[in-house]
Amino acid sequence: MGARMAKSGRARHRITFDKRVEQDDGFGNTQAGWEEQFTLWAEVKAKLGGEAVTAARLQSQNTVNLTIRQSRRARLIREDWRARDQSEGIEYAIKSIIDPDDGGAWLEILCQTGTAA
């Protein structure tokens, strides 16, 4: 129980999760957009950064792990969603979602900045 309490105490970031949706552009066409789903507390841990060459342009990429408590809402999150840090204003492309210890208490979400979500 001590490890769980310590982990939940490090969840100090408000992360909003957005789902990709098709929206009317007002001219009879549809365009991709985002629809806010919910906001949860998360621990944000930076991993090693990297660089990618996109269209002959060097682009910085940072990888982070978001750790959130499992809940009914948290289990709705998918890889085609995005996450937004409310205090930092950073958008994350979600790459993978795992239950790190198969215990059903936590979810780890691998995310990247500097990429198209």
PDB file of C-alpha atoms in Angstrom:
ATOM      1  CA  MET A   1       0.000   0.000   0.000  1.00  0.00           C
ATOM      2  CA  GLY A   2       2.907   2.375   0.638  1.00  0.00           C
ATOM      3  CA  ALA A   3       4.038   2.224  -3.008  1.00  0.00           C
ATOM      4  CA  ARG A   4       0.539   3.060  -4.211  1.00  0.00           C
ATOM      5  CA  MET A   5       0.259   6.023  -1.884  1.00  0.00           C
ATOM      6  CA  ALA A   6       3.655   7.339  -3.018  1.00  0.00           C
ATOM      7  CA  LYS A   7       2.752   6.934  -6.685  1.00  0.00           C
ATOM      8  CA  SER A   8      -0.594   8.703  -6.331  1.00  0.00           C
ATOM      9  CA  GLY A   9       1.171  11.548  -4.508  1.00  0.00           C
ATOM     10  CA  ARG A  10       3.346  12.179  -7.580  1.00  0.00           C
ATOM     11  CA  ALA A  11       0.282  12.643  -9.821  1.00  0.00           C
ATOM     12  CA  ARG A  12       0.534  16.440  -9.820  1.00  0.00           C
ATOM     13  CA  HIS A  13      -0.316  17.281 -13.432  1.00  0.00           C
ATOM     14  CA  ARG A  14      -3.830  17.897 -14.767  1.00  0.00           C
ATOM     15  CA  ILE A  15      -3.946  16.100 -18.123  1.00  0.00           C
ATOM     16  CA  THR A  16      -6.890  16.539 -20.492  1.00  0.00           C
ATOM     17  CA  PHE A  17      -7.625  13.762 -22.976  1.00  0.00           C
ATOM     18  CA  ASP A  18      -9.093  14.621 -26.379  1.00  0.00           C
ATOM     19  CA  LYS A  19     -10.709  12.286 -28.910  1.00  0.00           C
ATOM     20  CA  ARG A  20     -10.265  12.812 -32.659  1.00  0.00           C
ATOM     21  CA  VAL A  21     -13.582  13.650 -34.350  1.00  0.00           C
ATOM     22  CA  GLU A  22     -14.831  14.762 -37.754  1.00  0.00           C
ATOM     23  CA  GLN A  23     -16.340  18.257 -37.640  1.00  0.00           C
ATOM     24  CA  ASP A  24     -18.341  20.321 -40.119  1.00  0.00           C
ATOM     25  CA  ASP A  25     -16.209  23.190 -41.434  1.00  0.00           C
ATOM     26  CA  GLY A  26     -19.256  25.358 -42.120  1.00  0.00           C
ATOM     27  CA  PHE A  27     -19.012  24.910 -45.895  1.00  0.00           C
ATOM     28  CA  GLY A  28     -20.481  21.403 -46.157  1.00  0.00           C
ATOM     29  CA  ASN A  29     -17.136  19.656 -45.733  1.00  0.00           C
ATOM     30  CA  THR A  30     -15.732  17.739 -42.811  1.00  0.00           C
ATOM     31  CA  GLN A  31     -12.366  18.233 -41.195  1.00  0.00           C
ATOM     32  CA  ALA A  32     -10.512  16.455 -38.431  1.00  0.00           C
ATOM     33  CA  GLY A  33     -10.747  18.077 -35.027  1.00  0.00           C
ATOM     34  CA  TRP A  34     -10.520  17.287 -31.323  1.00  0.00           C
ATOM     35  CA  GLU A  35     -13.240  16.895 -28.727  1.00  0.00           C
ATOM     36  CA  GLU A  36     -12.339  17.147 -25.047  1.00  0.00           C
ATOM     37  CA  GLN A  37     -13.341  14.021 -23.118  1.00  0.00           C
ATOM     38  CA  PHE A  38     -12.120  14.422 -19.526  1.00  0.00           C
ATOM     39  CA  THR A  39      -9.256  15.606 -17.308  1.00  0.00           C
ATOM     40  CA  LEU A  40      -7.331  13.364 -14.895  1.00  0.00           C
ATOM     41  CA  TRP A  41      -4.419  13.712 -12.491  1.00  0.00           C
ATOM     42  CA  ALA A  42      -1.192  12.167 -13.813  1.00  0.00           C
ATOM     43  CA  GLU A  43       2.461  11.722 -13.000  1.00  0.00           C
ATOM     44  CA  VAL A  44       4.596  12.946 -15.915  1.00  0.00           C
ATOM     45  CA  LYS A  45       8.032  11.340 -16.339  1.00  0.00           C
ATOM     46  CA  ALA A  46      10.352  12.451 -19.139  1.00  0.00           C
ATOM     47  CA  LYS A  47      12.215   9.815 -21.101  1.00  0.00           C
ATOM     48  CA  LEU A  48      15.088  10.339 -23.520  1.00  0.00           C
ATOM     49  CA  GLY A  49      14.509  12.938 -26.222  1.00  0.00           C
ATOM     50  CA  GLY A  50      15.338  12.524 -29.875  1.00  0.00           C
ATOM     51  CA  GLU A  51      15.242  14.152 -33.237  1.00  0.00           C
ATOM     52  CA  ALA A  52      13.489  13.224 -36.450  1.00  0.00           C
ATOM     53  CA  VAL A  53      13.993  14.513 -39.947  1.00  0.00           C
ATOM     54  CA  THR A  54      10.631  15.457 -41.428  1.00  0.00           C
ATOM     55  CA  ALA A  55      10.500  16.952 -44.931  1.00  0.00           C
ATOM     56  CA  ALA A  56      14.227  17.816 -44.699  1.00  0.00           C
ATOM     57  CA  ARG A  57      13.604  19.652 -41.438  1.00  0.00           C
ATOM     58  CA  LEU A  58      15.028  18.587 -38.083  1.00  0.00           C
ATOM     59  CA  GLN A  59      12.319  18.315 -35.450  1.00  0.00           C
ATOM     60  CA  SER A  60      12.812  17.805 -31.715  1.00  0.00           C
ATOM     61  CA  GLN A  61      10.829  14.988 -30.127  1.00  0.00           C
ATOM     62  CA  ASN A  62      10.415  14.345 -26.428  1.00  0.00           C
ATOM     63  CA  THR A  63       8.992  11.142 -25.025  1.00  0.00           C
ATOM     64  CA  VAL A  64       7.146  11.042 -21.709  1.00  0.00           C
ATOM     65  CA  ASN A  65       5.305   8.468 -19.640  1.00  0.00           C
ATOM     66  CA  LEU A  66       2.007   9.576 -18.138  1.00  0.00           C
ATOM     67  CA  THR A  67       0.943   7.421 -15.191  1.00  0.00           C
ATOM     68  CA  ILE A  68      -2.723   7.626 -14.247  1.00  0.00           C
ATOM     69  CA  ARG A  69      -4.954   5.724 -11.862  1.00  0.00           C
ATOM     70  CA  GLN A  70      -7.186   3.238 -13.674  1.00  0.00           C
ATOM     71  CA  SER A  71     -10.851   4.152 -13.776  1.00  0.00           C
ATOM     72  CA  ARG A  72     -13.846   3.683 -16.035  1.00  0.00           C
ATOM     73  CA  ARG A  73     -12.910   6.861 -17.901  1.00  0.00           C
ATOM     74  CA  ALA A  74      -9.187   6.072 -18.079  1.00  0.00           C
ATOM     75  CA  ARG A  75      -9.920   2.751 -19.787  1.00  0.00           C
ATOM     76  CA  LEU A  76     -11.628   4.656 -22.648  1.00  0.00           C
ATOM     77  CA  ILE A  77      -8.336   6.282 -23.748  1.00  0.00           C
ATOM     78  CA  ARG A  78      -7.046   5.070 -27.141  1.00  0.00           C
ATOM     79  CA  GLU A  79      -3.846   5.523 -29.152  1.00  0.00           C
ATOM     80  CA  ASP A  80      -5.571   7.872 -31.629  1.00  0.00           C
ATOM     81  CA  TRP A  81      -6.399  10.346 -28.828  1.00  0.00           C
ATOM     82  CA  ARG A  82      -4.145  13.131 -27.603  1.00  0.00           C
ATOM     83  CA  ALA A  83      -3.240  14.345 -24.118  1.00  0.00           C
ATOM     84  CA  ARG A  84      -2.750  17.980 -23.068  1.00  0.00           C
ATOM     85  CA  ASP A  85      -0.933  19.162 -19.948  1.00  0.00           C
ATOM     86  CA  GLN A  86      -3.167  21.935 -18.569  1.00  0.00           C
ATOM     87  CA  SER A  87      -0.427  23.809 -16.692  1.00  0.00           C
ATOM     88  CA  GLU A  88       2.384  23.470 -19.249  1.00  0.00           C
ATOM     89  CA  GLY A  89       0.258  23.811 -22.398  1.00  0.00           C
ATOM     90  CA  ILE A  90       2.022  20.823 -23.988  1.00  0.00           C
ATOM     91  CA  GLU A  91       0.206  18.498 -26.407  1.00  0.00           C
ATOM     92  CA  TYR A  92       1.167  14.825 -26.460  1.00  0.00           C
ATOM     93  CA  ALA A  93       0.539  12.256 -29.198  1.00  0.00           C
ATOM     94  CA  ILE A  94      -0.417   9.003 -27.453  1.00  0.00           C
ATOM     95  CA  LYS A  95       1.684   6.083 -28.713  1.00  0.00           C
ATOM     96  CA  SER A  96       0.789   3.196 -26.385  1.00  0.00           C
ATOM     97  CA  ILE A  97      -1.207   2.398 -23.251  1.00  0.00           C
ATOM     98  CA  ILE A  98      -0.272  -0.409 -20.860  1.00  0.00           C
ATOM     99  CA  ASP A  99      -1.106  -1.755 -17.409  1.00  0.00           C
ATOM    100  CA  PRO A 100       2.495  -1.912 -16.100  1.00  0.00           C
ATOM    101  CA  ASP A 101       2.005  -4.582 -13.448  1.00  0.00           C
ATOM    102  CA  ASP A 102      -1.275  -6.202 -14.598  1.00  0.00           C
ATOM    103  CA  GLY A 103      -2.661  -5.145 -11.237  1.00  0.00           C
ATOM    104  CA  GLY A 104      -5.457  -2.986 -12.611  1.00  0.00           C
ATOM    105  CA  ALA A 105      -4.527   0.008 -10.445  1.00  0.00           C
ATOM    106  CA  TRP A 106      -2.468   2.124 -12.878  1.00  0.00           C
ATOM    107  CA  LEU A 107      -2.122   2.824 -16.592  1.00  0.00           C
ATOM    108  CA  GLU A 108       1.089   4.009 -18.222  1.00  0.00           C
ATOM    109  CA  ILE A 109       0.640   6.051 -21.381  1.00  0.00           C
ATOM    110  CA  LEU A 110       3.672   6.493 -23.621  1.00  0.00           C
ATOM    111  CA  CYS A 111       3.444   9.877 -25.379  1.00  0.00           C
ATOM    112  CA  GLN A 112       5.510  12.038 -27.681  1.00  0.00           C
ATOM    113  CA  THR A 113       5.732  15.767 -28.296  1.00  0.00           C
ATOM    114  CA  GLY A 114       6.868  17.271 -31.574  1.00  0.00           C
ATOM    115  CA  THR A 115       4.848  14.848 -33.699  1.00  0.00           C
ATOM    116  CA  ALA A 116       1.559  15.151 -35.469  1.00  0.00           C
ATOM    117  CA  ALA A 117      -1.070  13.576 -33.234  1.00  0.00           C
TER     118      ALA A 117
END
